[in-house]
Short mmCIF file of C-alpha atoms in Angstrom, two decimals:
data_model
loop_
_atom_site.label_atom_id
_atom_site.label_comp_id
_atom_site.label_asym_id
_atom_site.label_seq_id
_atom_site.Cartn_x
_atom_site.Cartn_y
_atom_site.Cartn_z
CA MET U 1142 -9.60 39.39 -1.41
CA LYS U 1143 -9.61 38.13 -5.01
CA LYS U 1144 -5.92 37.26 -4.75
CA ALA U 1145 -6.53 35.22 -1.58
CA LEU U 1146 -9.40 33.32 -3.23
CA PHE U 1147 -7.26 32.66 -6.29
CA THR U 1148 -4.43 31.33 -4.10
CA ILE U 1149 -6.84 29.04 -2.26
CA LEU U 1150 -8.22 27.78 -5.56
CA VAL U 1151 -4.74 27.06 -6.96
CA LEU U 1152 -3.68 25.25 -3.79
CA SER U 1153 -6.89 23.21 -3.80
CA LEU U 1154 -6.37 22.18 -7.41
CA ALA U 1155 -2.77 21.19 -6.69
CA ALA U 1156 -3.88 19.06 -3.75
CA CYS U 1157 -6.48 17.31 -5.91
CA SER U 1158 -4.19 16.85 -8.90
CA GLY U 1159 -3.03 13.42 -7.82
CA VAL U 1160 0.66 14.35 -7.80
CA PRO U 1161 2.27 12.31 -5.01
CA LYS U 1162 4.51 14.12 -2.54
CA ASP U 1163 7.03 11.29 -2.71
CA ILE U 1164 7.44 8.17 -4.84
CA ASN U 1165 10.43 6.65 -3.06
CA GLU U 1166 9.77 2.95 -2.41
CA ASP U 1167 6.55 2.97 -4.51
CA LYS U 1168 5.86 -0.48 -5.89
CA VAL U 1169 3.96 -1.87 -8.84
CA PHE U 1170 3.08 -5.54 -8.61
CA PHE U 1171 3.07 -8.39 -11.12
CA GLU U 1172 1.33 -11.72 -11.50
CA PHE U 1173 3.28 -14.96 -11.25
CA ASP U 1174 5.71 -15.49 -14.14
CA SER U 1175 4.74 -12.19 -15.76
CA ALA U 1176 6.13 -8.75 -16.53
CA HIS U 1177 2.77 -7.48 -17.83
CA ILE U 1178 1.81 -4.02 -16.53
CA SER U 1179 -1.73 -4.24 -15.13
CA GLU U 1180 -4.16 -1.32 -15.28
CA GLU U 1181 -3.65 -0.68 -11.56
CA SER U 1182 0.13 -0.65 -12.02
CA ARG U 1183 -0.20 1.68 -15.02
CA GLU U 1184 -2.22 4.13 -12.91
CA ASN U 1185 0.43 4.02 -10.19
CA LEU U 1186 3.18 4.64 -12.76
CA GLU U 1187 1.23 7.55 -14.26
CA LYS U 1188 1.18 9.16 -10.79
CA GLN U 1189 4.91 8.57 -10.56
CA SER U 1190 5.24 10.28 -13.93
CA LEU U 1191 3.38 13.32 -12.59
CA TYR U 1192 5.84 13.45 -9.70
CA MET U 1193 8.76 13.25 -12.11
CA LYS U 1194 7.34 16.05 -14.25
CA LYS U 1195 6.84 18.23 -11.17
CA ASN U 1196 10.38 17.43 -9.95
CA PRO U 1197 12.59 17.69 -13.06
CA GLY U 1198 15.80 17.47 -11.01
CA LYS U 1199 14.95 14.02 -9.65
CA ASN U 1200 16.17 10.75 -11.14
CA ILE U 1201 14.99 7.27 -10.23
CA THR U 1202 16.10 3.65 -10.22
CA LEU U 1203 13.51 0.98 -10.93
CA GLU U 1204 14.37 -2.26 -9.13
CA GLY U 1205 12.94 -5.48 -10.55
CA HIS U 1206 12.13 -8.13 -7.93
CA CYS U 1207 10.81 -11.70 -8.09
CA ASP U 1208 9.60 -14.34 -5.68
CA GLU U 1209 11.80 -17.20 -4.56
CA ARG U 1210 10.62 -19.74 -7.14
CA GLY U 1211 12.62 -20.45 -10.31
CA SER U 1212 16.31 -20.30 -11.09
CA VAL U 1213 18.56 -17.36 -10.31
CA GLU U 1214 19.12 -16.67 -14.02
CA TYR U 1215 15.43 -16.82 -14.89
CA ASN U 1216 14.48 -14.46 -12.08
CA LEU U 1217 17.23 -11.98 -12.95
CA ALA U 1218 15.85 -11.84 -16.51
CA LEU U 1219 12.24 -11.54 -15.30
CA GLY U 1220 13.18 -8.79 -12.82
CA ALA U 1221 14.89 -6.90 -15.67
CA LEU U 1222 11.73 -7.19 -17.78
CA ARG U 1223 9.57 -5.92 -14.92
CA ALA U 1224 11.76 -2.89 -14.28
CA GLY U 1225 12.10 -2.25 -18.02
CA ASN U 1226 8.36 -2.41 -18.64
CA ALA U 1227 7.75 0.01 -15.78
CA ALA U 1228 10.36 2.35 -17.28
CA HIS U 1229 8.66 2.17 -20.69
CA VAL U 1230 5.38 3.41 -19.18
CA LEU U 1231 7.17 6.42 -17.69
CA ILE U 1232 9.07 7.12 -20.92
CA ARG U 1233 5.88 6.91 -23.01
CA ASP U 1234 4.37 9.41 -20.59
CA GLY U 1235 7.13 11.92 -21.35
CA ILE U 1236 9.85 11.20 -18.79
CA GLU U 1237 13.33 11.43 -20.27
CA PRO U 1238 15.01 8.00 -20.44
CA GLU U 1239 18.26 9.37 -19.01
CA ARG U 1240 16.42 10.08 -15.73
CA ILE U 1241 15.56 6.40 -15.26
CA LYS U 1242 17.92 3.54 -14.39
CA THR U 1243 16.84 -0.07 -14.10
CA ILE U 1244 18.34 -2.94 -12.16
CA SER U 1245 17.21 -6.49 -11.53
CA TYR U 1246 17.62 -8.19 -8.19
CA GLY U 1247 15.61 -11.22 -9.28
CA LYS U 1248 15.06 -13.34 -6.21
CA GLU U 1249 18.39 -12.42 -4.64
CA ARG U 1250 17.10 -9.52 -2.50
CA PRO U 1251 13.61 -10.41 -1.26
CA GLN U 1252 11.85 -7.42 0.26
CA TYR U 1253 9.54 -9.60 2.32
CA LEU U 1254 10.73 -12.70 4.15
CA GLY U 1255 8.79 -15.92 4.29
CA THR U 1256 7.19 -18.33 1.90
CA GLY U 1257 3.74 -18.84 0.42
CA GLU U 1258 1.57 -16.93 -2.03
CA GLU U 1259 0.98 -13.88 0.17
CA VAL U 1260 4.73 -13.23 0.54
CA TRP U 1261 5.50 -14.22 -3.06
CA ALA U 1262 2.90 -11.76 -4.38
CA LYS U 1263 4.55 -8.91 -2.44
CA ASN U 1264 8.00 -9.80 -3.77
CA ARG U 1265 6.86 -9.76 -7.44
CA ASN U 1266 7.33 -6.05 -8.02
CA SER U 1267 9.19 -3.14 -9.47
CA THR U 1268 10.22 -0.74 -6.73
CA THR U 1269 10.90 2.92 -7.51
CA VAL U 1270 13.85 4.44 -5.64
CA VAL U 1271 14.40 8.18 -5.89
CA ASP U 1272 18.13 8.77 -6.39
CA GLU U 1273 19.75 11.19 -3.97
#
């Protein structure tokens, strides 16, 4: 009986721990013309870090994306900063740098089609892809 209660307690704590079951396609979003990690984005990345710690065999690629405004070169650089800043949060939280790759797609691979602030806001992100 004690063993069953202990097992239930452990499983309950694990469920409440905030460790996501999957982080593939998780996104953190950025303001216009910025690579600053907001508090909300930092919290999301900290959850991703918990996943990485619980799954030491998994590696990820952080994809930096931008909206359609600005030059190709500018957006490639901004996308690289966004992915890099997201990686730095994970690394500071104890994830080994060799488990994280970054790539910038700038505005060349929009994830959401259309124009206007609602679509642009969705495309300003760093997307986490779990490597297979």
